[in-house]
CSV table of C-alpha atoms in Angstrom, one decimal:
chain,number,residue,atom,x,y,z
N,1,MET,CA,-16.6,16.7,49.4
N,2,THR,CA,-13.1,16.4,47.9
N,3,VAL,CA,-10.7,13.8,49.2
N,4,ASP,CA,-7.0,13.8,48.8
N,5,PRO,CA,-6.0,10.8,46.6
N,6,PRO,CA,-3.3,8.5,48.0
N,7,LEU,CA,0.0,10.4,48.3
N,8,THR,CA,2.6,7.8,47.4
N,9,GLN,CA,6.0,9.4,47.5
N,10,THR,CA,9.0,7.8,45.8
N,11,ALA,CA,11.1,5.7,48.1
N,12,THR,CA,14.2,7.6,49.4
N,13,GLY,CA,17.7,6.4,49.0
N,14,PRO,CA,20.6,6.8,51.4
N,15,GLY,CA,20.7,10.2,53.1
N,16,GLY,CA,17.0,10.8,52.5
N,17,THR,CA,17.3,11.7,48.8
N,18,ALA,CA,14.8,10.5,46.4
N,19,ALA,CA,15.8,7.3,44.6
N,20,PRO,CA,15.5,7.6,40.8
N,21,ARG,CA,12.8,5.7,39.0
N,22,HIS,CA,13.9,2.6,37.1
N,23,GLY,CA,15.4,3.5,33.7
N,24,THR,CA,15.9,7.2,34.3
N,25,ALA,CA,18.9,9.3,35.2
N,26,PRO,CA,18.9,10.7,38.8
N,27,GLY,CA,18.3,14.3,37.6
N,28,ASP,CA,15.7,13.5,34.8
N,29,ASP,CA,12.7,13.2,37.1
N,30,ALA,CA,13.5,16.3,39.0
N,31,VAL,CA,13.8,18.3,35.8
N,32,ARG,CA,10.5,16.9,34.6
N,33,ARG,CA,8.7,17.6,37.9
N,34,ALA,CA,10.0,21.2,37.9
N,35,GLU,CA,8.8,21.7,34.3
N,36,LEU,CA,5.4,20.2,35.2
N,37,ALA,CA,5.1,22.5,38.3
N,38,ALA,CA,6.0,25.6,36.2
N,39,PHE,CA,3.5,24.6,33.5
N,40,LEU,CA,0.6,24.2,36.0
N,41,ARG,CA,1.4,27.5,37.6
N,42,SER,CA,1.4,29.3,34.2
N,43,ARG,CA,-1.9,27.7,33.2
N,44,ARG,CA,-3.5,28.5,36.5
N,45,GLU,CA,-2.4,32.2,36.5
N,46,ARG,CA,-3.9,32.9,33.0
N,47,ILE,CA,-7.5,32.0,34.1
N,48,THR,CA,-9.7,34.6,35.7
N,49,PRO,CA,-12.2,33.7,38.4
N,50,GLU,CA,-15.0,34.9,36.1
N,51,GLN,CA,-14.1,32.4,33.4
N,52,VAL,CA,-14.9,29.5,35.7
N,53,GLY,CA,-17.9,31.1,37.5
N,54,LEU,CA,-16.0,32.1,40.7
N,55,PRO,CA,-16.3,35.5,42.5
N,56,ARG,CA,-13.2,37.7,42.2
N,57,GLY,CA,-13.5,39.2,45.7
N,58,ALA,CA,-12.0,42.5,46.9
N,59,ARG,CA,-8.7,41.1,48.4
N,60,ARG,CA,-7.5,39.0,45.5
N,61,ARG,CA,-3.7,39.4,44.9
N,62,THR,CA,-3.0,36.2,43.1
N,63,PRO,CA,-2.9,36.5,39.2
N,64,GLY,CA,-5.5,34.1,37.9
N,65,LEU,CA,-6.8,31.4,40.1
N,66,ARG,CA,-5.6,30.3,43.6
N,67,ARG,CA,-4.4,26.7,44.1
N,68,GLU,CA,-7.3,25.8,46.3
N,69,GLU,CA,-9.7,27.1,43.6
N,70,VAL,CA,-8.1,24.7,41.0
N,71,ALA,CA,-8.3,21.9,43.5
N,72,HIS,CA,-12.0,22.7,44.1
N,73,LEU,CA,-12.8,22.9,40.4
N,74,GLY,CA,-11.1,19.5,39.8
N,75,ALA,CA,-12.5,17.9,42.9
N,76,VAL,CA,-9.0,16.9,44.1
N,77,GLY,CA,-7.3,17.6,47.4
N,78,VAL,CA,-5.7,21.0,48.0
N,79,THR,CA,-2.6,19.4,49.6
N,80,TRP,CA,-2.1,17.1,46.7
N,81,TYR,CA,-2.4,19.9,44.1
N,82,THR,CA,-0.1,22.1,46.1
N,83,TRP,CA,2.6,19.4,46.3
N,84,LEU,CA,2.2,19.0,42.5
N,85,GLU,CA,2.9,22.7,41.9
N,86,GLN,CA,5.9,22.4,44.4
N,87,ALA,CA,7.5,19.7,42.2
N,88,ARG,CA,7.2,17.1,45.0
N,89,ASP,CA,8.0,13.6,44.0
N,90,ILE,CA,4.5,12.1,44.0
N,91,HIS,CA,2.8,9.6,41.8
N,92,VAL,CA,0.0,11.0,39.7
N,93,SER,CA,-3.1,9.0,38.5
N,94,PRO,CA,-4.4,9.7,35.0
N,95,GLN,CA,-7.9,10.3,36.4
N,96,VAL,CA,-6.7,13.1,38.6
N,97,LEU,CA,-4.6,14.6,35.7
N,98,ASP,CA,-7.8,14.5,33.6
N,99,ALA,CA,-9.6,16.5,36.3
N,100,VAL,CA,-6.8,19.0,36.5
N,101,ALA,CA,-6.7,19.4,32.7
N,102,ARG,CA,-10.5,20.2,32.7
N,103,ALA,CA,-10.2,22.6,35.7
N,104,LEU,CA,-7.4,24.5,33.9
N,105,LEU,CA,-9.3,24.6,30.5
N,106,LEU,CA,-6.4,23.0,28.7
N,107,ASP,CA,-6.6,22.6,24.9
N,108,ARG,CA,-5.6,19.4,23.1
N,109,ALA,CA,-1.9,20.3,22.9
N,110,GLU,CA,-1.7,21.5,26.5
N,111,ARG,CA,-3.4,18.4,27.7
N,112,SER,CA,-0.9,16.2,25.9
N,113,HIS,CA,1.9,18.2,27.3
N,114,LEU,CA,0.5,17.8,30.9
N,115,PHE,CA,0.3,14.0,30.6
N,116,ALA,CA,3.8,13.8,29.0
N,117,LEU,CA,5.4,15.8,31.8
N,118,ALA,CA,3.6,13.6,34.4
N,119,GLY,CA,4.8,10.4,32.7
N,120,ALA,CA,1.2,9.2,32.4
N,121,ILE,CA,-1.0,7.8,29.6
N,122,ASP,CA,-4.0,10.0,28.7
N,123,PRO,CA,-7.2,7.8,29.2
N,124,THR,CA,-9.1,9.8,26.7
N,125,PRO,CA,-6.6,10.9,24.0
N,126,GLY,CA,-9.2,11.2,21.3
N,127,LYS,CA,-11.4,13.6,23.2
N,128,GLU,CA,-11.2,17.4,23.1
N,129,CYS,CA,-10.3,19.3,26.2
N,130,THR,CA,-10.3,22.8,24.8
N,131,GLY,CA,-12.3,24.8,27.3
N,132,VAL,CA,-14.9,25.5,24.6
N,133,THR,CA,-18.1,26.0,26.4
N,134,ARG,CA,-21.6,25.1,25.2
N,135,GLU,CA,-22.4,28.8,25.1
N,136,LEU,CA,-19.5,29.5,22.8
N,137,ARG,CA,-20.5,26.7,20.5
N,138,GLN,CA,-24.0,28.2,20.3
N,139,VAL,CA,-22.6,31.6,19.4
N,140,LEU,CA,-20.6,29.9,16.5
N,141,ARG,CA,-23.8,28.3,15.2
N,142,GLN,CA,-25.8,31.5,15.5
N,143,LEU,CA,-23.3,33.4,13.4
N,144,GLU,CA,-24.3,31.2,10.3
N,145,PRO,CA,-24.1,31.9,7.4
N,146,PHE,CA,-21.0,33.9,8.4
N,147,PRO,CA,-17.9,31.7,8.9
N,148,ALA,CA,-16.7,31.7,12.5
N,149,VAL,CA,-13.9,29.8,14.3
N,150,LEU,CA,-12.5,29.6,17.8
N,151,GLN,CA,-8.7,29.5,17.9
N,152,ASN,CA,-6.0,29.7,20.5
N,153,SER,CA,-2.9,31.8,20.1
N,154,ARG,CA,-1.0,28.9,18.5
N,155,PHE,CA,-3.6,28.9,15.7
N,156,ASP,CA,-5.1,25.6,16.8
N,157,ILE,CA,-8.7,25.3,15.6
N,158,LEU,CA,-10.7,24.5,18.7
N,159,ALA,CA,-14.3,24.8,17.3
N,160,TYR,CA,-16.0,26.1,14.2
N,161,ASN,CA,-19.4,26.4,12.6
N,162,ALA,CA,-20.5,24.6,9.5
N,163,THR,CA,-19.7,27.4,7.0
N,164,TYR,CA,-16.1,27.8,8.3
N,165,GLY,CA,-15.8,24.0,8.2
N,166,ARG,CA,-16.1,24.0,4.5
N,167,LEU,CA,-14.8,27.5,3.6
N,168,MET,CA,-11.2,26.4,2.7
N,169,CYS,CA,-11.4,22.6,3.0
N,170,ASP,CA,-13.5,19.9,4.7
N,171,LEU,CA,-12.2,20.4,8.3
N,172,ASP,CA,-14.4,17.5,9.5
N,173,ALA,CA,-12.4,15.1,7.4
N,174,LEU,CA,-9.0,16.1,8.9
N,175,PRO,CA,-7.4,14.5,11.9
N,176,GLU,CA,-7.5,16.7,15.0
N,177,GLU,CA,-3.7,17.1,15.0
N,178,ASP,CA,-3.9,18.7,11.6
N,179,ARG,CA,-6.5,21.3,12.5
N,180,ASN,CA,-4.1,24.1,12.9
N,181,CYS,CA,-4.2,27.2,10.6
N,182,MET,CA,-0.4,27.4,10.3
N,183,TRP,CA,-0.1,23.7,9.3
N,184,LEU,CA,-3.0,23.9,6.8
N,185,ALA,CA,-1.7,27.2,5.3
N,186,PHE,CA,1.7,25.8,4.5
N,187,THR,CA,0.9,22.1,3.7
N,188,HIS,CA,-2.7,21.5,2.7
N,189,PRO,CA,-3.3,21.9,-1.1
N,190,GLU,CA,-7.0,22.7,-1.0
N,191,TRP,CA,-6.6,25.2,1.9
N,192,ARG,CA,-3.8,27.0,0.0
N,193,ALA,CA,-5.8,27.0,-3.3
N,194,SER,CA,-8.6,28.9,-1.5
N,195,VAL,CA,-6.4,31.8,-0.5
N,196,VAL,CA,-6.3,34.4,-3.3
N,197,ASP,CA,-3.1,36.2,-2.3
N,198,LEU,CA,-1.2,33.2,-0.9
N,199,ASP,CA,2.3,34.6,-0.7
N,200,ALA,CA,1.3,37.7,1.3
N,201,THR,CA,-1.0,35.7,3.5
N,202,MET,CA,1.7,33.2,4.4
N,203,ARG,CA,4.1,36.0,5.4
N,204,VAL,CA,1.5,37.7,7.6
N,205,MET,CA,0.5,34.5,9.3
N,206,ALA,CA,4.1,33.5,10.1
N,207,ALA,CA,4.7,37.0,11.4
N,208,LYS,CA,1.6,36.8,13.7
N,209,PHE,CA,2.6,33.4,14.8
N,210,ARG,CA,6.2,34.5,15.8
N,211,ALA,CA,4.7,37.5,17.7
N,212,SER,CA,2.4,35.2,19.6
N,213,MET,CA,5.2,32.7,20.3
N,214,ALA,CA,7.3,35.3,22.1
N,215,GLU,CA,5.5,34.4,25.4
N,216,HIS,CA,5.8,30.7,24.7
N,217,VAL,CA,9.3,30.1,23.3
N,218,ALA,CA,10.2,27.5,25.8
N,219,GLU,CA,6.9,25.5,25.6
N,220,PRO,CA,7.2,22.1,23.9
N,221,ALA,CA,3.9,22.3,22.0
N,222,TRP,CA,5.0,25.5,20.2
N,223,LYS,CA,8.5,24.2,19.5
N,224,ALA,CA,7.0,21.0,18.2
N,225,LEU,CA,4.7,22.8,15.7
N,226,VAL,CA,7.7,24.9,14.4
N,227,ALA,CA,9.8,21.8,14.0
N,228,ARG,CA,6.9,20.0,12.2
N,229,LEU,CA,6.5,23.0,9.8
N,230,THR,CA,10.2,23.4,9.3
N,231,GLU,CA,10.5,19.7,8.2
N,232,ALA,CA,7.4,19.8,6.0
N,233,SER,CA,7.6,23.1,4.2
N,234,ALA,CA,10.6,24.8,2.5
N,235,GLU,CA,8.3,27.9,2.1
N,236,PHE,CA,7.9,28.1,5.9
N,237,ARG,CA,11.6,27.6,6.5
N,238,SER,CA,12.4,30.6,4.2
N,239,ILE,CA,9.8,32.9,5.7
N,240,TRP,CA,10.5,31.9,9.3
N,241,ALA,CA,14.2,32.7,8.9
N,242,GLN,CA,13.3,36.3,8.2
N,243,HIS,CA,12.1,36.8,11.8
N,244,GLU,CA,9.2,39.2,10.8
N,245,VAL,CA,6.6,40.1,13.4
N,246,VAL,CA,3.3,41.8,13.2
N,247,ARG,CA,0.4,42.5,15.6
N,248,PRO,CA,-3.0,41.0,15.0
N,249,MET,CA,-5.4,43.2,13.1
N,250,SER,CA,-8.7,43.1,11.3
N,251,SER,CA,-8.5,43.0,7.5
N,252,VAL,CA,-10.4,42.1,4.3
N,253,LYS,CA,-9.5,38.7,3.0
N,254,LEU,CA,-10.2,37.1,-0.4
N,255,PHE,CA,-11.1,33.4,-0.7
N,256,ARG,CA,-11.7,31.3,-3.8
N,257,HIS,CA,-14.2,28.6,-3.2
N,258,PRO,CA,-14.5,25.9,-5.9
N,259,ARG,CA,-18.4,25.9,-5.9
N,260,VAL,CA,-19.5,29.4,-4.9
N,261,GLY,CA,-16.7,31.5,-6.3
N,262,VAL,CA,-14.6,34.4,-4.8
N,263,LEU,CA,-15.6,35.6,-1.4
N,264,GLN,CA,-14.6,39.1,0.0
N,265,LEU,CA,-14.7,38.8,3.8
N,266,SER,CA,-13.9,41.2,6.6
N,267,SER,CA,-12.3,39.4,9.6
N,268,THR,CA,-13.0,40.4,13.2
N,269,SER,CA,-11.3,38.9,16.3
N,270,LEU,CA,-13.0,38.8,19.7
N,271,TRP,CA,-11.0,37.5,22.7
N,272,THR,CA,-13.0,35.1,24.9
N,273,GLY,CA,-10.6,35.3,27.8
N,274,PRO,CA,-7.4,37.1,28.8
N,275,ASN,CA,-4.8,37.3,26.1
N,276,PRO,CA,-3.3,34.8,25.1
N,277,GLY,CA,-6.6,32.9,25.6
N,278,PRO,CA,-8.8,31.7,22.8
N,279,LYS,CA,-10.3,34.1,20.3
N,280,LEU,CA,-13.4,34.0,18.2
N,281,LEU,CA,-12.6,34.9,14.6
N,282,SER,CA,-15.6,35.8,12.4
N,283,TYR,CA,-15.9,36.7,8.8
N,284,THR,CA,-18.5,39.0,7.5
N,285,PRO,CA,-19.3,39.8,3.8
N,286,VAL,CA,-17.9,42.9,2.3
N,287,ASP,CA,-20.6,43.1,-0.5
N,288,GLU,CA,-24.0,41.7,-1.3
N,289,LEU,CA,-22.6,39.2,-3.8
N,290,THR,CA,-20.4,37.6,-1.1
N,291,ARG,CA,-23.4,37.5,1.3
N,292,GLU,CA,-25.4,35.6,-1.3
N,293,ARG,CA,-22.5,33.2,-1.9
N,294,LEU,CA,-22.1,32.6,1.8
N,295,GLU,CA,-25.7,31.8,2.1
N,296,ARG,CA,-25.3,29.2,-0.7
N,297,LEU,CA,-22.2,27.7,1.1
N,298,ALA,CA,-24.1,27.6,4.4
N,299,ALA,CA,-27.0,25.8,2.7
N,300,GLU,CA,-24.7,23.3,1.1
N,301,SER,CA,-23.0,22.7,4.5
N,302,ALA,CA,-26.3,22.1,6.2
N,303,GLU,CA,-27.4,19.6,3.5
N,304,LEU,CA,-24.2,17.7,4.1
N,305,VAL,CA,-24.7,17.6,7.8
N,306,THR,CA,-28.3,16.2,7.4
N,307,VAL,CA,-27.3,13.5,4.9
């Protein structure tokens, strides 16, 4: 049974208008609540019922999930969640925000954005909330020795198998906020050294990223990544200023690994949900030599895990 959490509305000022919170301008809270409401609606509408184990039904007209379905998945009250999407002035507990984040399959950046808009502190900031299911993690492991990774449209690395984790650098050694392919490609020396045709790869990656960003230009997480890259990399600033775009495509990529040598890999992307949801990117060997080298890399990775 779900129970509505206490609905504590902000005290009203003269004339019935909401009194501003201490230390904020009168309009700031309203803008933030409106942004939060729009963000929740956009995340809800991108999730299909099938993704969360719900029947679609013959009479569904709502894109994505219904409000009551999100409330059910998060075990929160329907009225409370509806008020939240209506930008009502209600206090939001971190525990309920955590439940909503999980129900909406938010990734790390989206979760941080949710808590920031709600003006709350994330009780589990170091934990992943990526929507990566146990089944998807099993698929990644079963693809060994082929490198495989799960990414969102912002190129955040959500999950990966052992071979991918050591294909271009030691991903396990990186902080979570740096596990983004754009960030690594423009700033990480070891990652960059592994790419044989670095200049062309950087241009293609930036063009793909710009094409993906068209649907997210107003979202803080995307703007924050661009700002971070702009500050850190003159190369990124130059390429980004050219406004090139390209659609995702499969291709053969060359990597230079310091221990096993050059790898010729064919990349394949499989969407695990409605675009722009996460995608599973796998690399398969083009020739027998690359297959043998991948097997050596996978064996090394397995040894490091067991040590």
